[in-house]
CSV table of C-alpha atoms in Angstrom, one decimal:
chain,number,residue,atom,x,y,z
A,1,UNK,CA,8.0,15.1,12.8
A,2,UNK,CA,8.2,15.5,16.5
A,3,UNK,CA,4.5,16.3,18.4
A,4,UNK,CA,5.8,14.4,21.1
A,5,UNK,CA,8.2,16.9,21.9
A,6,UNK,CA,7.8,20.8,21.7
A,7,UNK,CA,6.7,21.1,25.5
A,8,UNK,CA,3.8,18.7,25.3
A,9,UNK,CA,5.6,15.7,26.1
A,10,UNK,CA,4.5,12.4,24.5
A,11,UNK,CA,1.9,11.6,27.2
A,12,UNK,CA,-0.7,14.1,26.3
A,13,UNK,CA,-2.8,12.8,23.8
A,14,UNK,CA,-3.0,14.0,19.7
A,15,UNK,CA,-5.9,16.2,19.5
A,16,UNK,CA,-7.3,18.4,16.5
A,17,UNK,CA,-5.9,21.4,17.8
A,18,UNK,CA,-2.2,19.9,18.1
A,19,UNK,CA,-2.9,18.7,14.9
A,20,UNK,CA,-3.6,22.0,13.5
A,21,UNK,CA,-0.6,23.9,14.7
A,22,UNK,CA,1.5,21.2,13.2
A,23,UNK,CA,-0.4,22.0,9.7
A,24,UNK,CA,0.3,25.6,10.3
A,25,UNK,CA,3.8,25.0,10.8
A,26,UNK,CA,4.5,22.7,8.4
A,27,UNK,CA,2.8,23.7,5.3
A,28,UNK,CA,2.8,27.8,6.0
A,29,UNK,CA,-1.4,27.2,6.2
A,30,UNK,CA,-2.6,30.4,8.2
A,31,UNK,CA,-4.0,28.8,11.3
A,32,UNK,CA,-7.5,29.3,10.7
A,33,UNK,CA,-7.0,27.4,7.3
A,34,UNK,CA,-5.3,24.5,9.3
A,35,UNK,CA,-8.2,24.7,12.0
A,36,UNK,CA,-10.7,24.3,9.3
A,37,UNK,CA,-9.2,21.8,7.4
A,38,UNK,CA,-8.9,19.5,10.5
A,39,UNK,CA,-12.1,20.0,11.4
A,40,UNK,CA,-13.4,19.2,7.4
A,41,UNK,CA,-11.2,16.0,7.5
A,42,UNK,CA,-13.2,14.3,10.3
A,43,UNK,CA,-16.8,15.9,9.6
A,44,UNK,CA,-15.9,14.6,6.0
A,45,UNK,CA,-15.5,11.0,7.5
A,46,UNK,CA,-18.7,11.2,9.5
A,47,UNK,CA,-20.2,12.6,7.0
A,48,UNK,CA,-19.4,9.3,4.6
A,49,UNK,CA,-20.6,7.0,7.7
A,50,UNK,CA,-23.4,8.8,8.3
A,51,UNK,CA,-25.0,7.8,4.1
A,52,UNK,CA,-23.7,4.3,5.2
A,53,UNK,CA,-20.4,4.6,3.0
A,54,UNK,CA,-17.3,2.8,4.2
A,55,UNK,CA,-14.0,5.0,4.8
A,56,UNK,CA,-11.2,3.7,3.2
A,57,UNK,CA,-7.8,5.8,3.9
A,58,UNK,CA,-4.6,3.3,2.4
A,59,UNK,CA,-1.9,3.1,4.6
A,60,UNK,CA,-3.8,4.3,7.8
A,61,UNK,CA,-7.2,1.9,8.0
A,62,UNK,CA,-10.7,1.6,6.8
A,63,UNK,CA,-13.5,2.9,8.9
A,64,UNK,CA,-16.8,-0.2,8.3
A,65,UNK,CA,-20.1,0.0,9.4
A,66,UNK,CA,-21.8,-3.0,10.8
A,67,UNK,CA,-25.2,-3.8,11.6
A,68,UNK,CA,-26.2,-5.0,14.6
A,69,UNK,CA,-29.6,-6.8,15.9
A,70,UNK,CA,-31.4,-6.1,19.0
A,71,UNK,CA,-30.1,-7.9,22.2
A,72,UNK,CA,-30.5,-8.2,25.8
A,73,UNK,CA,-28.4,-5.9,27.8
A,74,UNK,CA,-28.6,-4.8,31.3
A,75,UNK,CA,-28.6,-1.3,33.0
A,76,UNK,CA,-24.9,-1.3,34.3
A,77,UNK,CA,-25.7,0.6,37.6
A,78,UNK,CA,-28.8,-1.4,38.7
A,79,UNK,CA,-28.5,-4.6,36.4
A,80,UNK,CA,-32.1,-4.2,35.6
A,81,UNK,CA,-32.7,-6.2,32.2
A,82,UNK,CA,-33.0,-3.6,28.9
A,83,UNK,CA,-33.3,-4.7,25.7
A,84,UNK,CA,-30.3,-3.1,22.9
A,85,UNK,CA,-32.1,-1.4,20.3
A,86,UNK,CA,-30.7,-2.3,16.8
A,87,UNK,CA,-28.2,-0.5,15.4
A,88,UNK,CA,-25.1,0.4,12.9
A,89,UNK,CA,-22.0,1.1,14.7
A,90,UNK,CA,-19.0,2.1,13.1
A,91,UNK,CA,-16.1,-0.2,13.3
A,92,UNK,CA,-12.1,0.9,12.8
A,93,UNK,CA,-9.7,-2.0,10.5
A,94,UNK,CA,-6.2,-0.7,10.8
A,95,UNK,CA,-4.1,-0.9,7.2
A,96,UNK,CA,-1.6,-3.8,7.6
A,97,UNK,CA,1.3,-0.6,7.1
A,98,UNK,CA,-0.1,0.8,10.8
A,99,UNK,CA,-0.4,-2.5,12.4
A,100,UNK,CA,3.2,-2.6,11.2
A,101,UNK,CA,4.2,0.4,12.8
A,102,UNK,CA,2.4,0.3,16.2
A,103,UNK,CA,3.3,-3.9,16.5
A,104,UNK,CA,6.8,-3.1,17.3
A,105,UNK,CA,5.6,-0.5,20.2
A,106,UNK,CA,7.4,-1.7,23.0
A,107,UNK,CA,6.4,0.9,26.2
A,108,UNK,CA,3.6,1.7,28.2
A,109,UNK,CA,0.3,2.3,27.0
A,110,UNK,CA,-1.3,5.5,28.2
A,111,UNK,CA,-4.8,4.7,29.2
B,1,UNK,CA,-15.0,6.7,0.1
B,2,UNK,CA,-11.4,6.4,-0.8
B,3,UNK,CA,-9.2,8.9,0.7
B,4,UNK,CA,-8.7,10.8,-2.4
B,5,UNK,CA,-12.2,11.2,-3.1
B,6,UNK,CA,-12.1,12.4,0.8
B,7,UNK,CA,-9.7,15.5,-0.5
B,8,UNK,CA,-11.8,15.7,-4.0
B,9,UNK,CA,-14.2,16.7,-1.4
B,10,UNK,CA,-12.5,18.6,1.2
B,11,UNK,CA,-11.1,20.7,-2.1
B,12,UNK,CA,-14.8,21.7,-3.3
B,13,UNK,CA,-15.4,22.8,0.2
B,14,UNK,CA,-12.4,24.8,1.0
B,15,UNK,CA,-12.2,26.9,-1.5
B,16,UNK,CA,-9.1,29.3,-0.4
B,17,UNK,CA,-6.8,26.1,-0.6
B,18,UNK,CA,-5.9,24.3,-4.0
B,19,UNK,CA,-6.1,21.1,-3.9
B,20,UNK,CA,-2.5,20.2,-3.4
B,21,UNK,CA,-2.3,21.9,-0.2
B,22,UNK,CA,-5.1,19.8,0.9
B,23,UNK,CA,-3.7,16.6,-0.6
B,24,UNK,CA,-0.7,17.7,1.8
B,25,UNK,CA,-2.8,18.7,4.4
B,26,UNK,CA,-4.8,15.2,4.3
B,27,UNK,CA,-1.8,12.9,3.8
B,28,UNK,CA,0.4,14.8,7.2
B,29,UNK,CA,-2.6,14.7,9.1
B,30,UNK,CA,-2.2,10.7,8.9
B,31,UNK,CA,0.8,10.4,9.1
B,32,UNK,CA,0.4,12.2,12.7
B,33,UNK,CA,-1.8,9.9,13.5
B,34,UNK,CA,-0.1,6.7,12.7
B,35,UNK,CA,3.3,8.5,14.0
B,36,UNK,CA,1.6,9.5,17.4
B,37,UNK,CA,0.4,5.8,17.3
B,38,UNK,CA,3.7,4.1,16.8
B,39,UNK,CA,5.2,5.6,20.2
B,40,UNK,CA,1.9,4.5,22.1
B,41,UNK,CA,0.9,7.7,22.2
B,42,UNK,CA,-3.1,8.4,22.2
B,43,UNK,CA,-5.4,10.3,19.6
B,44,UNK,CA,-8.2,11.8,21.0
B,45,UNK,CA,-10.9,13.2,18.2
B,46,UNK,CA,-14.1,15.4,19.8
B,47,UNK,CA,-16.9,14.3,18.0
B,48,UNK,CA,-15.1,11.7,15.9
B,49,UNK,CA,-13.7,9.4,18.4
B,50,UNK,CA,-10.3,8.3,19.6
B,51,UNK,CA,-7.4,5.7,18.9
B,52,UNK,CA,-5.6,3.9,21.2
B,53,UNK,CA,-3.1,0.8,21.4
B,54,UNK,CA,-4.4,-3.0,22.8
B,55,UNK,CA,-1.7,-5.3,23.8
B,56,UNK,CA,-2.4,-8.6,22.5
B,57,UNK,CA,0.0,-11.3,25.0
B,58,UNK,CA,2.3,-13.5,23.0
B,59,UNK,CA,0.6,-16.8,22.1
B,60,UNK,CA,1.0,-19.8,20.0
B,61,UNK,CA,-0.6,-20.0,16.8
B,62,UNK,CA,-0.4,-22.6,14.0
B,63,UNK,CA,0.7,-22.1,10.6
B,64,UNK,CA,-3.0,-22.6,8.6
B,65,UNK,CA,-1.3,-24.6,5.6
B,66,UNK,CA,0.9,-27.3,8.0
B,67,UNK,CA,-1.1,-26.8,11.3
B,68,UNK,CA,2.4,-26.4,12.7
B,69,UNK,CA,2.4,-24.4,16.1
B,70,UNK,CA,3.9,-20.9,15.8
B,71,UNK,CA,5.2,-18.9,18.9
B,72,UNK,CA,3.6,-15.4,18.2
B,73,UNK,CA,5.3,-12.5,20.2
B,74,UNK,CA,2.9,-9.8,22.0
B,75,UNK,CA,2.0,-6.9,19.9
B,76,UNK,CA,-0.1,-3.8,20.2
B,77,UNK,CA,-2.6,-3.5,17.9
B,78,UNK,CA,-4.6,-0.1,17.3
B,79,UNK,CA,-8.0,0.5,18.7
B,80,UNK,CA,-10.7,2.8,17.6
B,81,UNK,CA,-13.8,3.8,20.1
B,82,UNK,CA,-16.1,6.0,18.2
B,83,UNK,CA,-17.3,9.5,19.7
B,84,UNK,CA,-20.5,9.9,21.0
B,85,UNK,CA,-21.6,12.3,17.8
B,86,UNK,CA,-20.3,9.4,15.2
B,87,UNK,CA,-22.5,7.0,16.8
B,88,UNK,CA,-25.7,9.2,17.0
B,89,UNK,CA,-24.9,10.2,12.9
B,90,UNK,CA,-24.2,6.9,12.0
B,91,UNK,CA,-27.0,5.4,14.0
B,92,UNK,CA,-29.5,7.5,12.2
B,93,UNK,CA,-30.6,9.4,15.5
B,94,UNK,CA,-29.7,12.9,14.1
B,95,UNK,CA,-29.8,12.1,10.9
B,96,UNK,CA,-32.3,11.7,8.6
B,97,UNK,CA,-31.4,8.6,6.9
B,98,UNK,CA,-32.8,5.7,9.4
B,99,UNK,CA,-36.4,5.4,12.0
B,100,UNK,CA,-34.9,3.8,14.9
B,101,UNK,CA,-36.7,2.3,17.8
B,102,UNK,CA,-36.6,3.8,21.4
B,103,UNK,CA,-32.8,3.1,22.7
B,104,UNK,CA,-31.9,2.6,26.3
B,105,UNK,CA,-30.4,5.2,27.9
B,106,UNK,CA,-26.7,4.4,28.1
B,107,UNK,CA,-26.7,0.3,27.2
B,108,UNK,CA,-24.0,-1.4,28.2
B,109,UNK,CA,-21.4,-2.5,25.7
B,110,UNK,CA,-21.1,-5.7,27.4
């Protein structure tokens, strides 16, 4: 259990691809098996969103989807008034075991 | 959907793997995540989104049942921004599910 080391060092961020080669490694999955099996994971998730079903993965979070009503907003750049057009967005609520384990985080945050 | 109905799934689809492997598969690729999460370290997801930390400054609080002030240390709490493709797919723009209205450009999350 060590990404953070290997050469990558722990500022580069977790990506699909780093998570891949550690699927490859870890449970002998050739690495096209581990690339597609990454890849299924998340479209698997969107996929759920996407009919409007919440993600629940214990341990890790739950993945909600909330609807929101039309609102004033402004054009960042020019501040010219526009109006939000509804919509669902997709909201993350981390498991009480990962805000456990990332509360204690003392360091730096990479931005 | 529950995360073993998320591998009930992933198991119909990939049919080289059993579905043991991609129990395995499923339950490392978390634990990556929260791991790489623990040491502050980001997740970045194209097309799904990615996870970060916020700090949240120490603060008082007050215990709900005796109203008692509570000195709450800082914490980092993790932080999900969806990718661009989650939000067109759940907002219905590519998918077929939902009509949707003319949408601004790039609105503002204020």
């Amino acid at each position: 259990m060590a990404h953070e080391t290997g050469g990558r060092g722990s500022r580069m961020a977790l990506t699909k691809a780093w998570i891949a080669v550690r699927l490859h490694e870890e449970l002998g999955l050739n690495k096209r098996e581990a690339k597609d099996l990454v890849e299924g994971f998340f479209e698997e998730m969107r996929r759920a969103l996407e009919m409007g079903e919440q993600v629940k993965l214990s341990g890790f979070g739950n993945f909600d989807l909330r609807s929101k009503s039309r609102r004033p907003g402004r054009n960042p750049k020019t501040g010219e008034p526009i109006p939000i057009t509804a919509r669902r967005v997709v909201t993350f609520r981390p498991g009480q075991k990962l805000k456990a384990r990332v509360e204690s985080y003392a360091g730096s945050i990479e931005h | 959907m529950t995360k073993s109905e998320l591998i009930e799934s992933l198991a119909r689809k990939q049919l080289q793997l059993g579905s043991k492997d991609i129990e395995l598969a499923v339950k490392s690729m978390l634990e990556h995540m929260a791991h790489a999460l623990s040491l502050g370290q980001r997740i970045e997801i194209r097309g799904f989104g990615s996870f970060s930390l916020h700090y949240r400054p120490a603060r008082v609080g007050r215990n709900p049942k005796s109203g008692e002030p509570v000195s709450l240390p800082a914490k980092h709490v993790p932080h999900f921004k969806p990718g661009k493709q989650l939000r067109e797919r759940v907002n219905g723009r590519q998918g077929q599910k939902k009509r949707q209205t003319v949408e601004p450009a790039r609105p503002t999350r204020a």
